mmCIF file of N, CA and C in Angstrom:
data_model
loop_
_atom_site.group_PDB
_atom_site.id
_atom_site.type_symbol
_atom_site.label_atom_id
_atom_site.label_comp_id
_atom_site.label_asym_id
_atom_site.label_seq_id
_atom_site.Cartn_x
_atom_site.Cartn_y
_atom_site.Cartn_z
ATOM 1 N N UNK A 1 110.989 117.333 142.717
ATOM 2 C CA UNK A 1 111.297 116.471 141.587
ATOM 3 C C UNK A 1 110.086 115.587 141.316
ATOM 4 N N UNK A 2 109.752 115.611 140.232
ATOM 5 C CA UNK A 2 108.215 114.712 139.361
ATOM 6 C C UNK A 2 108.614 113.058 140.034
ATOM 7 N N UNK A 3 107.925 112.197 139.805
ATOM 8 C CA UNK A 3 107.856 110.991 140.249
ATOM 9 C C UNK A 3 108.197 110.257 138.530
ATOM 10 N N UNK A 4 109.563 109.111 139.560
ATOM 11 C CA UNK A 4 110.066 108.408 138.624
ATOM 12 C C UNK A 4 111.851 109.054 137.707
ATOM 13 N N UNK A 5 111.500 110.236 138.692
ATOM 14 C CA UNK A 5 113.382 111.070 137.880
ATOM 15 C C UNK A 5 114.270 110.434 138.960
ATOM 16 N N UNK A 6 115.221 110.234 138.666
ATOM 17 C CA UNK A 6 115.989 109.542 139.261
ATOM 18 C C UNK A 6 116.436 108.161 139.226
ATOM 19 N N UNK A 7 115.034 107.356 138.861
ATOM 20 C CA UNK A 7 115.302 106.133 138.995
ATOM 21 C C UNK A 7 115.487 105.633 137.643
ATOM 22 N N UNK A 8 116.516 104.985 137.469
ATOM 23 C CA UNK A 8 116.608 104.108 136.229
ATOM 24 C C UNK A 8 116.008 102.887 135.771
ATOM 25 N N UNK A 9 115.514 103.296 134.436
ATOM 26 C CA UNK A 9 114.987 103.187 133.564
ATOM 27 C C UNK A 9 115.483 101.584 133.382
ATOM 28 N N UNK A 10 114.355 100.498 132.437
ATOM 29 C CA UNK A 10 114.737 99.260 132.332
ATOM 30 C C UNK A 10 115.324 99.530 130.912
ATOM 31 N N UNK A 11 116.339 98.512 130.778
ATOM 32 C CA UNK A 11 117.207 98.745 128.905
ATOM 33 C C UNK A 11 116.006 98.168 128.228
ATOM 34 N N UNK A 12 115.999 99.554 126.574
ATOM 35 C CA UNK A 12 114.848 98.755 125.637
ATOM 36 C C UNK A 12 115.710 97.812 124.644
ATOM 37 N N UNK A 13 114.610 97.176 124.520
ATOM 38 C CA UNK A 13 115.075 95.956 123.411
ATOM 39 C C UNK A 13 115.731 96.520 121.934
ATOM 40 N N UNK A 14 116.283 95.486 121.938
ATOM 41 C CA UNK A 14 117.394 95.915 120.970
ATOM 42 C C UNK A 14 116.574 95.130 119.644
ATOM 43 N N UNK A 15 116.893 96.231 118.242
ATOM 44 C CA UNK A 15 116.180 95.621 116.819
ATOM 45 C C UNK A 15 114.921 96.049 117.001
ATOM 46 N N UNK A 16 114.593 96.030 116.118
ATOM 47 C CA UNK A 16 113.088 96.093 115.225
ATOM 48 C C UNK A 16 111.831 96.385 116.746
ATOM 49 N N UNK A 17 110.558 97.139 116.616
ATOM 50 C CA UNK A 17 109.919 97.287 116.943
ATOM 51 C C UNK A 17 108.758 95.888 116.880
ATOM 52 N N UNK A 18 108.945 95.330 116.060
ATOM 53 C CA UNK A 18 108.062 94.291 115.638
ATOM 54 C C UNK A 18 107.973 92.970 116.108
ATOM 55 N N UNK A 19 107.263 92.399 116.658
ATOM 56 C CA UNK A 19 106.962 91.419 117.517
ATOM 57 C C UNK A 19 106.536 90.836 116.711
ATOM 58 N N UNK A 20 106.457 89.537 116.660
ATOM 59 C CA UNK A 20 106.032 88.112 115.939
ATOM 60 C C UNK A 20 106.435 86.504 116.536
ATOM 61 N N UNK A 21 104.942 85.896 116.062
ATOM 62 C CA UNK A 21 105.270 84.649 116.510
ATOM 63 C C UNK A 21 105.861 83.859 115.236
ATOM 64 N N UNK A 22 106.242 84.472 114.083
ATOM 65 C CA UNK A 22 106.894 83.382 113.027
ATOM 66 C C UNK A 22 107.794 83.269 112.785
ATOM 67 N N UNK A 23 108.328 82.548 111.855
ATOM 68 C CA UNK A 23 109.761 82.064 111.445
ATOM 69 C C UNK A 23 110.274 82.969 110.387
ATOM 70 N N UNK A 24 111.458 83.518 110.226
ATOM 71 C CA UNK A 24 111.683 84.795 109.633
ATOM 72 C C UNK A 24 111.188 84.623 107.968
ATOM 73 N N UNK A 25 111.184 83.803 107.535
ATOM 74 C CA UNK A 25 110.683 83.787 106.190
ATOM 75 C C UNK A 25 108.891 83.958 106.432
ATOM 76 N N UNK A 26 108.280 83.401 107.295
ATOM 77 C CA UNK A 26 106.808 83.642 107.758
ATOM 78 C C UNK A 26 106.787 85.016 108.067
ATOM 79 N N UNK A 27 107.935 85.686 108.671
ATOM 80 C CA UNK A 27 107.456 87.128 108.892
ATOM 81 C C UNK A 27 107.525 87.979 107.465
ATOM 82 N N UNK A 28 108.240 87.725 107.178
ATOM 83 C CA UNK A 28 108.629 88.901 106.058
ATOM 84 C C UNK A 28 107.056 88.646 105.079
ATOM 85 N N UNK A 29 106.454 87.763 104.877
ATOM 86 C CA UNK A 29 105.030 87.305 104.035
ATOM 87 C C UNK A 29 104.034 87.836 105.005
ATOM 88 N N UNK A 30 103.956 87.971 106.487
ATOM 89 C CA UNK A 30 103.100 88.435 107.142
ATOM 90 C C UNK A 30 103.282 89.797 107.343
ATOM 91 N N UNK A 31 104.526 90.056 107.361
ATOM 92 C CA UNK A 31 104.590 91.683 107.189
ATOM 93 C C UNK A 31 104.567 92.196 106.243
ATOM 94 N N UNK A 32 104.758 91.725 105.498
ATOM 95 C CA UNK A 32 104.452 92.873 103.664
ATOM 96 C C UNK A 32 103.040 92.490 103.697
ATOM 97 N N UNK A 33 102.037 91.845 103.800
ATOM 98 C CA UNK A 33 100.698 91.826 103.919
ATOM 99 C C UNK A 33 100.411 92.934 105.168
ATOM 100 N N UNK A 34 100.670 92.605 106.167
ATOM 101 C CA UNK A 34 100.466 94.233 107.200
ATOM 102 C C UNK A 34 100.545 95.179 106.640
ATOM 103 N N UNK A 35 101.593 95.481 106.078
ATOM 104 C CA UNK A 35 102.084 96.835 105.736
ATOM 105 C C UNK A 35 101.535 97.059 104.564
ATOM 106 N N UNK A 36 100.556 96.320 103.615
ATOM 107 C CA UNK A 36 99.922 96.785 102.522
ATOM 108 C C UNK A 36 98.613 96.830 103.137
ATOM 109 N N UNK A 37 98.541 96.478 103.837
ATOM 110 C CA UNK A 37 97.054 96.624 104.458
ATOM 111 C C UNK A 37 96.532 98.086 105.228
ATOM 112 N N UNK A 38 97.938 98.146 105.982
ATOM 113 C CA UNK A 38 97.703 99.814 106.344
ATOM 114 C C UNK A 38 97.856 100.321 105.251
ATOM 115 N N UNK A 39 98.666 100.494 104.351
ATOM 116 C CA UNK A 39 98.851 101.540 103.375
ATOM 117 C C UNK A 39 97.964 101.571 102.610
ATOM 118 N N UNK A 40 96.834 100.648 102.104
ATOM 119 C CA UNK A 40 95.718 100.604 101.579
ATOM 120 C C UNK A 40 94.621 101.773 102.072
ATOM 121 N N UNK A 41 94.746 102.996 100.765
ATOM 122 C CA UNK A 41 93.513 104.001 101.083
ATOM 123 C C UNK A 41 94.084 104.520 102.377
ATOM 124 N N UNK A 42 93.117 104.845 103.484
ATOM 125 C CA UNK A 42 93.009 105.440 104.162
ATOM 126 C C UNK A 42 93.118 104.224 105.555
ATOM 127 N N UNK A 43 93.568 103.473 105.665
ATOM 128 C CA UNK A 43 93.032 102.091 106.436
ATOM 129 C C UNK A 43 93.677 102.620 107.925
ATOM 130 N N UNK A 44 95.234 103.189 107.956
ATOM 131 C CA UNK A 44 95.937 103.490 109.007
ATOM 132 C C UNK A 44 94.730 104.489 109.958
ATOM 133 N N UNK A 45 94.246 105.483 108.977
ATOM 134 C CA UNK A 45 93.912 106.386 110.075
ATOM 135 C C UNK A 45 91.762 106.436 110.548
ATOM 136 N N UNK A 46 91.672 105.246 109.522
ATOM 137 C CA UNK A 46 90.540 104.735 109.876
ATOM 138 C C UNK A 46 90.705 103.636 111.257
ATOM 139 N N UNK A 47 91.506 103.100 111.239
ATOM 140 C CA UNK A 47 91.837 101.975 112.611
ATOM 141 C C UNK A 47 92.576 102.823 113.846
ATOM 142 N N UNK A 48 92.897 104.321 113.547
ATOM 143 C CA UNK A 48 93.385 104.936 114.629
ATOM 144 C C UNK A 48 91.705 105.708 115.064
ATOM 145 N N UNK A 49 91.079 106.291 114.483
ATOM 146 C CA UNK A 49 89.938 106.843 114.795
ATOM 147 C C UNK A 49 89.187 105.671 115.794
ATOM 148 N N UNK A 50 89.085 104.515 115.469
ATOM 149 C CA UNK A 50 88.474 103.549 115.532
ATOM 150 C C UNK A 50 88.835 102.851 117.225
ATOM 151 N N UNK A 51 90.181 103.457 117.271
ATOM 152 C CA UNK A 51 91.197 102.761 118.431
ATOM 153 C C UNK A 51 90.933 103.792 119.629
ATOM 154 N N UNK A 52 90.512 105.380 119.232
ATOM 155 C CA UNK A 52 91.067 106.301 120.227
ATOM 156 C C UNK A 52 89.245 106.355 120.568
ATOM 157 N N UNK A 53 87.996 106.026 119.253
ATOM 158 C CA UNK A 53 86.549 106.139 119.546
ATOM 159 C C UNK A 53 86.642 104.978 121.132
ATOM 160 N N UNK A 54 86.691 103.983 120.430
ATOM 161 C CA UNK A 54 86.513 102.865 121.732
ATOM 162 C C UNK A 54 86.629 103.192 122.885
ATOM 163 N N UNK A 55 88.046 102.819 123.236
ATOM 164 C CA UNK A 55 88.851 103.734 124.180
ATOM 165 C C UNK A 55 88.212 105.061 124.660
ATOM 166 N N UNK A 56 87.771 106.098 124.293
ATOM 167 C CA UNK A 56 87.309 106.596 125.047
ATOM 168 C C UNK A 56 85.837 106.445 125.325
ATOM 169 N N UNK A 57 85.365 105.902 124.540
ATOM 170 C CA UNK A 57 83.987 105.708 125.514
ATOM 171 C C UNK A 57 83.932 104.003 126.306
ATOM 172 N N UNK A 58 84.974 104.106 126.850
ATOM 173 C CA UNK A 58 85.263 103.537 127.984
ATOM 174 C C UNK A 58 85.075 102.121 128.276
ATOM 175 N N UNK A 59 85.742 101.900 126.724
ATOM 176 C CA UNK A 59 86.156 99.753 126.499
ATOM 177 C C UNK A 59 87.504 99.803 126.887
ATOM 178 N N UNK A 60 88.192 100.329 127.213
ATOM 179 C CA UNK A 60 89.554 100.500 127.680
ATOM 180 C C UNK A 60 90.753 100.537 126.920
ATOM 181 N N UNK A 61 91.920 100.210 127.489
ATOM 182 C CA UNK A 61 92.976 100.215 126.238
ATOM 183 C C UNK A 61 92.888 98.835 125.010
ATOM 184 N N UNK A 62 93.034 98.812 124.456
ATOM 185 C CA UNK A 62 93.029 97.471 123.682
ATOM 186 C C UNK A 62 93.755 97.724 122.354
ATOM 187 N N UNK A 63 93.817 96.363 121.863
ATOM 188 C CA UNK A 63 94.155 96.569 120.536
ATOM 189 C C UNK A 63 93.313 96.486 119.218
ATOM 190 N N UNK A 64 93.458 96.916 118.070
ATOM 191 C CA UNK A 64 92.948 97.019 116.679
ATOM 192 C C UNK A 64 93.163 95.696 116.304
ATOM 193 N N UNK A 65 92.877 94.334 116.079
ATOM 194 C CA UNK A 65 92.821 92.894 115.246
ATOM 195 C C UNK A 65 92.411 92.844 114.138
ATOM 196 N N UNK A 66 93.427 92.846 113.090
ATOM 197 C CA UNK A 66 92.838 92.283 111.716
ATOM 198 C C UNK A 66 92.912 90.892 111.446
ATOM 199 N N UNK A 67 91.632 90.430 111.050
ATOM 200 C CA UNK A 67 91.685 88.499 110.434
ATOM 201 C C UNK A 67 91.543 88.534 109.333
ATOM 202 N N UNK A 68 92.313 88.649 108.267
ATOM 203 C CA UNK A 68 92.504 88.402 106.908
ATOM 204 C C UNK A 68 92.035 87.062 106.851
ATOM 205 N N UNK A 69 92.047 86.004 107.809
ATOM 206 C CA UNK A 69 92.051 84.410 107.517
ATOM 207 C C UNK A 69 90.147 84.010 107.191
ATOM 208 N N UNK A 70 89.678 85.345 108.085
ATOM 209 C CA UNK A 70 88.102 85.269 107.941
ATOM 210 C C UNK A 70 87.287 86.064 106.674
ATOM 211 N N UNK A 71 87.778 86.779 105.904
ATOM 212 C CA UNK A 71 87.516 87.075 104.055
ATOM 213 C C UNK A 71 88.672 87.459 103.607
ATOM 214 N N UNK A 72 88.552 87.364 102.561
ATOM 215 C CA UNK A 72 90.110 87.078 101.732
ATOM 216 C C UNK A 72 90.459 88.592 100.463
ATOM 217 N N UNK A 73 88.892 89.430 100.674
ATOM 218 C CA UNK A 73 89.037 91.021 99.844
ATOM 219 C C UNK A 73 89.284 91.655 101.014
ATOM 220 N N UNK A 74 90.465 92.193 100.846
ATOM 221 C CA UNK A 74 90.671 93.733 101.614
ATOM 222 C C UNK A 74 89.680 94.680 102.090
ATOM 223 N N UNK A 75 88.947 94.586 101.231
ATOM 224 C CA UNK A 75 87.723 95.459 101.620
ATOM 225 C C UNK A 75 87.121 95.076 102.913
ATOM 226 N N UNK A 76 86.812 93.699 103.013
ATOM 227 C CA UNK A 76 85.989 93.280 103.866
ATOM 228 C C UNK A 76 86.753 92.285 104.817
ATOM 229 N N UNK A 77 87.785 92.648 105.060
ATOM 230 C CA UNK A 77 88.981 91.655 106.225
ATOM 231 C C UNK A 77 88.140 92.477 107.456
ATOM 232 N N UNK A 78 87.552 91.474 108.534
ATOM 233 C CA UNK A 78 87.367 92.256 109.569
ATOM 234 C C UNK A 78 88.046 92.455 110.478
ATOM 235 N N UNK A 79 87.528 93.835 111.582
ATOM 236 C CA UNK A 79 88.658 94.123 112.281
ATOM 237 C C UNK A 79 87.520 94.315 113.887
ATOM 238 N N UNK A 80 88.612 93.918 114.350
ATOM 239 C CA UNK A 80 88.254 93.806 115.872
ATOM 240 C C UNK A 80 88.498 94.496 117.164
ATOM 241 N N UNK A 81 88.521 95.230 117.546
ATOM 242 C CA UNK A 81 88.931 96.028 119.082
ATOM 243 C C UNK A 81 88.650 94.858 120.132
ATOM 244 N N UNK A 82 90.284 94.492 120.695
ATOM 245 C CA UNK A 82 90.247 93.755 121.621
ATOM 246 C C UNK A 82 90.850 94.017 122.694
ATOM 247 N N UNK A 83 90.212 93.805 124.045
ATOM 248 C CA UNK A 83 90.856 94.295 125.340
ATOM 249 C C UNK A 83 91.418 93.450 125.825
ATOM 250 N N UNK A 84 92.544 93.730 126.638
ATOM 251 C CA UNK A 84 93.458 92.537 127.678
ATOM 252 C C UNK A 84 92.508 91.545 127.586
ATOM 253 N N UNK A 85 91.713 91.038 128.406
ATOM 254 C CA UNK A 85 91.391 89.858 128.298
ATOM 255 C C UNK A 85 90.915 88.904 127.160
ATOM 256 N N UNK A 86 90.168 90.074 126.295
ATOM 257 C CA UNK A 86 90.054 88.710 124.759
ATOM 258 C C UNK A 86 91.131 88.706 123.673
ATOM 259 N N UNK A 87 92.385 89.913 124.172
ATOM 260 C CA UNK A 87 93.416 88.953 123.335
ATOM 261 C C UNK A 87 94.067 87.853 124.318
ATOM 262 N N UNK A 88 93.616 87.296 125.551
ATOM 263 C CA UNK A 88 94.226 86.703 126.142
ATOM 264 C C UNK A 88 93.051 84.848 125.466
ATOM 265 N N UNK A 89 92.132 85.600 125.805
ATOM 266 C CA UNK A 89 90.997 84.500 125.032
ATOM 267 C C UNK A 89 91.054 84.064 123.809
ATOM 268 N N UNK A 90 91.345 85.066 122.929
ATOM 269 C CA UNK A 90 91.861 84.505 121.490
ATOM 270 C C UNK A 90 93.012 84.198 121.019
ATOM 271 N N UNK A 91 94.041 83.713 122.375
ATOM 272 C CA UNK A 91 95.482 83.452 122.382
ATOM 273 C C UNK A 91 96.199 83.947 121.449
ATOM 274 N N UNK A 92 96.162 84.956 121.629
ATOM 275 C CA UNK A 92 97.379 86.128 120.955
ATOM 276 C C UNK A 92 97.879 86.958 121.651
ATOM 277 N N UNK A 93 97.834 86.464 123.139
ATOM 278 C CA UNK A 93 98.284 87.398 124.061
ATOM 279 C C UNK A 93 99.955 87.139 124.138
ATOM 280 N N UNK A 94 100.778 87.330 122.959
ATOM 281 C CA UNK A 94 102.760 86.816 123.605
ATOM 282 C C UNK A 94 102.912 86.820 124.298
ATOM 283 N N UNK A 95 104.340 86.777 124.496
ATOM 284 C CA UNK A 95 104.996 87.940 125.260
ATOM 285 C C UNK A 95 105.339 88.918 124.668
ATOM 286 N N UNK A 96 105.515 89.246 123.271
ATOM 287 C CA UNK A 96 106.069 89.983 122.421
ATOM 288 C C UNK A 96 104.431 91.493 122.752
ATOM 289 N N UNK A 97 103.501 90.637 121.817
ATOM 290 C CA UNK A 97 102.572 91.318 121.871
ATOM 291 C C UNK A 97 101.999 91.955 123.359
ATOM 292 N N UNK A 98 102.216 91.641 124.628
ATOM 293 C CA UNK A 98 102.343 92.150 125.665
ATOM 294 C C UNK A 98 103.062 93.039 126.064
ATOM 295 N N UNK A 99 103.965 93.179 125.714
ATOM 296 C CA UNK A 99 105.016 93.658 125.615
ATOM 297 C C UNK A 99 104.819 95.173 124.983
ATOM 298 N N UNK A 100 104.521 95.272 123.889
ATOM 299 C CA UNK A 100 103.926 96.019 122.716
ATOM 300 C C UNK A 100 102.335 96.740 123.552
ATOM 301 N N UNK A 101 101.269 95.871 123.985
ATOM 302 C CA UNK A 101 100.200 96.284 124.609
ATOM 303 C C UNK A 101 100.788 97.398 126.073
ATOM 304 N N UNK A 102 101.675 96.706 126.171
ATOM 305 C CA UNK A 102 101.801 98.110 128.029
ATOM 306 C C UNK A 102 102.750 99.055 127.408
ATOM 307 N N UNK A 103 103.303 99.192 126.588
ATOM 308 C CA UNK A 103 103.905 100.458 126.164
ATOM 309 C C UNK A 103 103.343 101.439 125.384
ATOM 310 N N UNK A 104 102.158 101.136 125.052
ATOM 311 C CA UNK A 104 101.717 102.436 123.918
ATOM 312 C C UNK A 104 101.345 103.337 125.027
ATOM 313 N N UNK A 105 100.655 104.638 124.201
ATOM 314 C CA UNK A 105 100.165 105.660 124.957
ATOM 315 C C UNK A 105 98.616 105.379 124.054
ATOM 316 N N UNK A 106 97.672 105.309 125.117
ATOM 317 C CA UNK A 106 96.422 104.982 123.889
ATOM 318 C C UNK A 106 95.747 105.919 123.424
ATOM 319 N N UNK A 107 95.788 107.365 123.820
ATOM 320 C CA UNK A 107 95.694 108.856 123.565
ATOM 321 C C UNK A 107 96.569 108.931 121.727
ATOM 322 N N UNK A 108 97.410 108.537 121.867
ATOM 323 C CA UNK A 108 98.537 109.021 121.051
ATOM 324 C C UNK A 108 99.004 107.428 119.884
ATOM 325 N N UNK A 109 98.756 106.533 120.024
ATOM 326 C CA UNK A 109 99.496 105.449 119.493
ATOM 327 C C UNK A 109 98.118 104.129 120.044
ATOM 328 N N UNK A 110 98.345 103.608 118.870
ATOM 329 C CA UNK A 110 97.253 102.801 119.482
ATOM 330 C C UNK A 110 98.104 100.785 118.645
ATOM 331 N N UNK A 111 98.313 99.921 119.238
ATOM 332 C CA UNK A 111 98.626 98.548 118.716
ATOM 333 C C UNK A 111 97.509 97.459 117.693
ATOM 334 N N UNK A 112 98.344 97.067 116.869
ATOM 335 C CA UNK A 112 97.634 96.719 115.495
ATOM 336 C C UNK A 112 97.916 95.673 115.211
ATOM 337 N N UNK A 113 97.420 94.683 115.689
ATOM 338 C CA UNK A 113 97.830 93.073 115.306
ATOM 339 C C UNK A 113 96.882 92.772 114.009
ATOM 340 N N UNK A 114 97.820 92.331 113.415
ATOM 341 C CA UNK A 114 97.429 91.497 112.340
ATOM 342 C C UNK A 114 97.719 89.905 112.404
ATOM 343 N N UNK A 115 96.763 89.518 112.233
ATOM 344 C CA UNK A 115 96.242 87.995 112.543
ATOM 345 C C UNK A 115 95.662 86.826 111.929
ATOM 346 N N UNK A 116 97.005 86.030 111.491
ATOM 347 C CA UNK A 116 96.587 85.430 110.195
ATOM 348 C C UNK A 116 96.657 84.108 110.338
ATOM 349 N N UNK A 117 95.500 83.427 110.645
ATOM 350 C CA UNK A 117 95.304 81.960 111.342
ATOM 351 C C UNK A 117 95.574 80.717 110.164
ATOM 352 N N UNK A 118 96.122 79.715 111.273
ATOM 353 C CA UNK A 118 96.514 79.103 110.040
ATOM 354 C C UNK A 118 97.031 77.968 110.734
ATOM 355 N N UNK A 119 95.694 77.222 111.224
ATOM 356 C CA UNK A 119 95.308 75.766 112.256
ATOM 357 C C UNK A 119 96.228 74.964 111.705
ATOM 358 N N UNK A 120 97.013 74.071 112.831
ATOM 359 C CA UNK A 120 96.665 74.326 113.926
ATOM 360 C C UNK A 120 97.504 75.527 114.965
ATOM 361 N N UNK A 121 98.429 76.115 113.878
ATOM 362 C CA UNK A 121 99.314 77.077 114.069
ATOM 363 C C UNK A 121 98.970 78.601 114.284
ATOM 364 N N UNK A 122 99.172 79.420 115.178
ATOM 365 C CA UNK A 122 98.665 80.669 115.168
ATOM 366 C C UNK A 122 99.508 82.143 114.593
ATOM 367 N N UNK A 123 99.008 82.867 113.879
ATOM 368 C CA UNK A 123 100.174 83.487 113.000
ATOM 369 C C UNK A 123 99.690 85.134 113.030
ATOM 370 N N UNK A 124 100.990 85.837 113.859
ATOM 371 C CA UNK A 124 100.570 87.140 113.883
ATOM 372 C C UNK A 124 102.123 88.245 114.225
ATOM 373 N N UNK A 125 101.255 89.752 113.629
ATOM 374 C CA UNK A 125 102.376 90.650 113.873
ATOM 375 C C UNK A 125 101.272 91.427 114.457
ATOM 376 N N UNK A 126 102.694 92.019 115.111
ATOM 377 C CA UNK A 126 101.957 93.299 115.613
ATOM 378 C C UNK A 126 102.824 94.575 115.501
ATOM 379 N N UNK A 127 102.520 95.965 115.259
ATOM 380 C CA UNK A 127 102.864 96.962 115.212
ATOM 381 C C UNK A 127 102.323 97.666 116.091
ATOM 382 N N UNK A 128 103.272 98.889 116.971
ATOM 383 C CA UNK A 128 102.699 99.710 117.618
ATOM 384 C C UNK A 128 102.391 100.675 116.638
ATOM 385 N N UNK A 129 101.553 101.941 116.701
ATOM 386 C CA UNK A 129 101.376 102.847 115.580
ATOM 387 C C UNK A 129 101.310 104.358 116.212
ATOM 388 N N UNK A 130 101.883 105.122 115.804
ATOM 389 C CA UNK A 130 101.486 106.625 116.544
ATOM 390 C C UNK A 130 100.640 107.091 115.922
ATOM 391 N N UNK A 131 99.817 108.095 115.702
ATOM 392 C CA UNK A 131 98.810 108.009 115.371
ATOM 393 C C UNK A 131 99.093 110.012 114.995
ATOM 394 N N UNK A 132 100.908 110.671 115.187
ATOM 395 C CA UNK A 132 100.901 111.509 114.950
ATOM 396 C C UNK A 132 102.005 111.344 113.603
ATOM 397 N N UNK A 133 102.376 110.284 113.512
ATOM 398 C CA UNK A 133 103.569 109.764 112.399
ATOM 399 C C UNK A 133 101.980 109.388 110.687
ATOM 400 N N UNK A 134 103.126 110.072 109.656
ATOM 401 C CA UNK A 134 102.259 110.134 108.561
ATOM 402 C C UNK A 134 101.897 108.439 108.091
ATOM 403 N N UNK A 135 103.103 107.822 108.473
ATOM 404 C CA UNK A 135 102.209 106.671 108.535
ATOM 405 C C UNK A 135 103.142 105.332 109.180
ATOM 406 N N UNK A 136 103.347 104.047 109.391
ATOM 407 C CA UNK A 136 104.096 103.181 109.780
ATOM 408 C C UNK A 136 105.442 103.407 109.605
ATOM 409 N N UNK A 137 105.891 102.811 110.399
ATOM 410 C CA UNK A 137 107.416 103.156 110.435
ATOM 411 C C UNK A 137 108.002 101.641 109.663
ATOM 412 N N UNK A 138 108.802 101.770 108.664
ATOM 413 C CA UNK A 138 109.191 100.138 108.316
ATOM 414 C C UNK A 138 110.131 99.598 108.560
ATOM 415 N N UNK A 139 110.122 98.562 109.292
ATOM 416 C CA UNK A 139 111.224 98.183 110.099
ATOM 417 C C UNK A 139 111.877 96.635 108.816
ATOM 418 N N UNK A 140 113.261 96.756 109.019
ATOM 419 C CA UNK A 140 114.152 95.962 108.046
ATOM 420 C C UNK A 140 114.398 94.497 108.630
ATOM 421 N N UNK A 141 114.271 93.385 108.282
ATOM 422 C CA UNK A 141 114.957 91.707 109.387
ATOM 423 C C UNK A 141 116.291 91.818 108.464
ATOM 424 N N UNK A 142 117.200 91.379 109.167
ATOM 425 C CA UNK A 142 118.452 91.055 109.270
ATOM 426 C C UNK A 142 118.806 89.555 108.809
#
């Protein structure tokens, strides 16, 4: 028997895939900005190329960071590959977003915080992303 059959499994969280530090009216404005941001052009599978390049030449697992708060055209929002420790440095490490960071597969799915600062308050989502799905999955708040 493979390692790990048998033993039970921890219960997954119940609702939405989506982790956030805001207040549900703050999310729904930070997530329709996410979600136009991937859907913009080609952006999803430019930040997956981008996630699986890193990663394998051997910056490790990390996540994709967008700062919309640092230019304000789409075009030019920069984006960041960050590893455990500098999302821990650029305090965006949750629990949510932690949470989200040890479950992907980074072969296959890579995590996509979007990060929208907004002193002295810190303001972010994150999505996990598969990277074999045609594109985000959209999750509904209640």
């Amino acid at each position: 028997m493979g390692q790990g059959f048998g033993k039970v499994s921890s219960p997954k969280p119940k609702g939405s895939f989506v982790n956030t530090t805001l207040t549900p009216e703050e999310t729904q404005v930070v997530l329709a900005e996410m979600y136009d941001f991937l859907e913009c052009d080609d952006n999803i599978a430019i930040l997956g190329r981008m996630a699986l390049r890193r990663y394998v030449n051997g910056e490790g697992r990390g996540a994709i960071v967008a700062a919309p708060w640092q230019k304000t055209d789409p075009d030019l929002i920069p984006t960041h590959y960050m590893v455990d420790r500098e999302l821990k440095e650029a305090k965006l490490a949750y629990p949510g977003v932690m949470y989200d960071f040890k479950r992907y597969k980074p072969h296959s799915q890579f995590l996509f915080i979007y990060w929208k600062q907004d002193l002295p308050k810190t303001l972010a989502a994150c999505q996990v992303i598969s990277l074999g799905m045609p594109l985000v999955k959209l999750f509904k708040f209640q």
